[in-house]
Coordinates of C-alpha atoms in Angstrom, one line a residue:
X1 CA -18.9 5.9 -29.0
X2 CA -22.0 5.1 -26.4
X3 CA -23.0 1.3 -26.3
X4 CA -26.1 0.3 -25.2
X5 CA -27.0 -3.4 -23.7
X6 CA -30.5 -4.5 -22.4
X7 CA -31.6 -7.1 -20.6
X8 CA -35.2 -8.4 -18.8
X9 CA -37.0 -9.7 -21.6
X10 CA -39.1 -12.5 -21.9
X11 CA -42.2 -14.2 -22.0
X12 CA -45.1 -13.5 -19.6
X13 CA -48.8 -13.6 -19.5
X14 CA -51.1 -11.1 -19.9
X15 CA -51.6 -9.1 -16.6
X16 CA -48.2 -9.9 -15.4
X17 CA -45.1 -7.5 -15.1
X18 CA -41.4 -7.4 -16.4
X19 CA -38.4 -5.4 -15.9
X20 CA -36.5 -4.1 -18.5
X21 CA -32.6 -2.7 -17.9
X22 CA -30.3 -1.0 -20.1
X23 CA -26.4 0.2 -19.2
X24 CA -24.7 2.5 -21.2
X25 CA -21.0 2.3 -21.4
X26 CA -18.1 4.0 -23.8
X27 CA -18.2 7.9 -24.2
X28 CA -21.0 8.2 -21.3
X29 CA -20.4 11.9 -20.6
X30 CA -22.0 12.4 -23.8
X31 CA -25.2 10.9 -22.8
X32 CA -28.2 13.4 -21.8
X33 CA -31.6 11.6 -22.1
X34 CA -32.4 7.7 -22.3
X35 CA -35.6 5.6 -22.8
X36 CA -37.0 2.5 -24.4
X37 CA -38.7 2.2 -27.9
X38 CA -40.3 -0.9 -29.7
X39 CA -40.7 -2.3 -32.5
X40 CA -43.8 -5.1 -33.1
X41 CA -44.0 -7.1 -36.6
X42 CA -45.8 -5.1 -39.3
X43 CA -45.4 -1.8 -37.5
X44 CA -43.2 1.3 -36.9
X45 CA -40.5 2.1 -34.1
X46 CA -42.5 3.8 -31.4
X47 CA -41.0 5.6 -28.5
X48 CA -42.4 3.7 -25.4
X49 CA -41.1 6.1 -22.4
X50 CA -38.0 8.5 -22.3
X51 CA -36.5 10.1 -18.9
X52 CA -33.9 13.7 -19.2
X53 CA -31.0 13.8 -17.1
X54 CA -32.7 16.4 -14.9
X55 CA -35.5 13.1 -14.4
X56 CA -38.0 14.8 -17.0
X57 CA -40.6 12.0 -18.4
X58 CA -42.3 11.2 -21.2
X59 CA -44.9 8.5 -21.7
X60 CA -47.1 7.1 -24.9
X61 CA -50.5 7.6 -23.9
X62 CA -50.8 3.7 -24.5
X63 CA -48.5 2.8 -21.3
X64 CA -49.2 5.9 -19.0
X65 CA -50.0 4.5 -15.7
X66 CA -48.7 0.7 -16.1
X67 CA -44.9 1.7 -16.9
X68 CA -42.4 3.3 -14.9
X69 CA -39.4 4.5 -16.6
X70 CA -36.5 5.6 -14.0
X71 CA -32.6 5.6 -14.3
X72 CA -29.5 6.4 -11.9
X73 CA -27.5 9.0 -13.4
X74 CA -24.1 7.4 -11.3
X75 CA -24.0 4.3 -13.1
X76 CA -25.8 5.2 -16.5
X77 CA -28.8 3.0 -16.4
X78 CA -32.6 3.5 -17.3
X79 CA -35.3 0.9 -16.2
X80 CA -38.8 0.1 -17.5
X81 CA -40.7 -1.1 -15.1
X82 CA -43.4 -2.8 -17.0
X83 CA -47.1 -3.9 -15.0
X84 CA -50.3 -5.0 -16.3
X85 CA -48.9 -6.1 -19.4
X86 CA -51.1 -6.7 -22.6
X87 CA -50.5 -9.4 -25.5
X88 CA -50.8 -5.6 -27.5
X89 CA -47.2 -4.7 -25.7
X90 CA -45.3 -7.5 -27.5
X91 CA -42.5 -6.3 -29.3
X92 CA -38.7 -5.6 -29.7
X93 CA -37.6 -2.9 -26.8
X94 CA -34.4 -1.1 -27.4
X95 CA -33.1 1.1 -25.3
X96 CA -31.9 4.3 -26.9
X97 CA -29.8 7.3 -25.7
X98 CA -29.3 10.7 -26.8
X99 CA -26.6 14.1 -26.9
X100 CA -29.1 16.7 -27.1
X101 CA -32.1 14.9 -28.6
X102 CA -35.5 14.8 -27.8
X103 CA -36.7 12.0 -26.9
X104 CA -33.7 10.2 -27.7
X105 CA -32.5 9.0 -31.1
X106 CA -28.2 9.0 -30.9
X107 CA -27.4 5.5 -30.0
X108 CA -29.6 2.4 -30.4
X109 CA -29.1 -1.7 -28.4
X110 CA -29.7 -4.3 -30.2
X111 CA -33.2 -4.8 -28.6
X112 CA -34.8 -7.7 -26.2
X113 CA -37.5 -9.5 -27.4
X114 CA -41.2 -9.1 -24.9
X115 CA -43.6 -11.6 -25.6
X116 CA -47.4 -11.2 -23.6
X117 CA -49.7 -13.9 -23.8
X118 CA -52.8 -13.9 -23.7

């Protein structure tokens, strides 16, 4: 099995920037594609940004050009790199991972809380 652990939340104000991290660790080589979703009260899961093995991305149209999603295959990490952050990005993050999905829906963390105020 793949576990997933994130850390970087917090609180911040509007404009600023955090960093999110997630390692992966168990059955790794199983791992293909990784990325962050969230979660805000009263809504659905939405994906946030996902990155392939091969470093193929994918951003919602509501964070292209303020987040940066990278990761380093060797250790089995993926990043969001969060900037100009809005009170409208608050929400639970989880990083996920995935076999052979797209984006990736296999294995969930247990999320990390991102407060912006305003």
């Amino acid at each position: 099995q793949v576990q997933l652990m994130e850390s970087g939340g917090g609180l911040v104000q509007a404009g600023g920037s955090l960093r999110l991290s997630c390692a992966a660790s168990g059955s790794i080589f199983s791992i293909n594609a990784m990325g962050w979703y969230r979660q805000a009260p009263g809504k659905q899961r939405e994906l946030v940004a996902a990155i392939s093995k091969g470093g193929r991305t994918r951003y919602r149209d509501s964070v292209k050009g303020r987040f940066t999603v990278s990761r380093n295959n060797a250790n089995n990490t993926v990043d969001l790199q969060m900037t100009s952050l809005k009170p409208e990005d608050t929400a639970v993050y989880y990083c996920a991972a995935g076999r052979n999905s797209w984006p990736p829906i296999d294995y969930w963390g247990q999320g990390t809380q991102v407060t912006v105020s305003s």
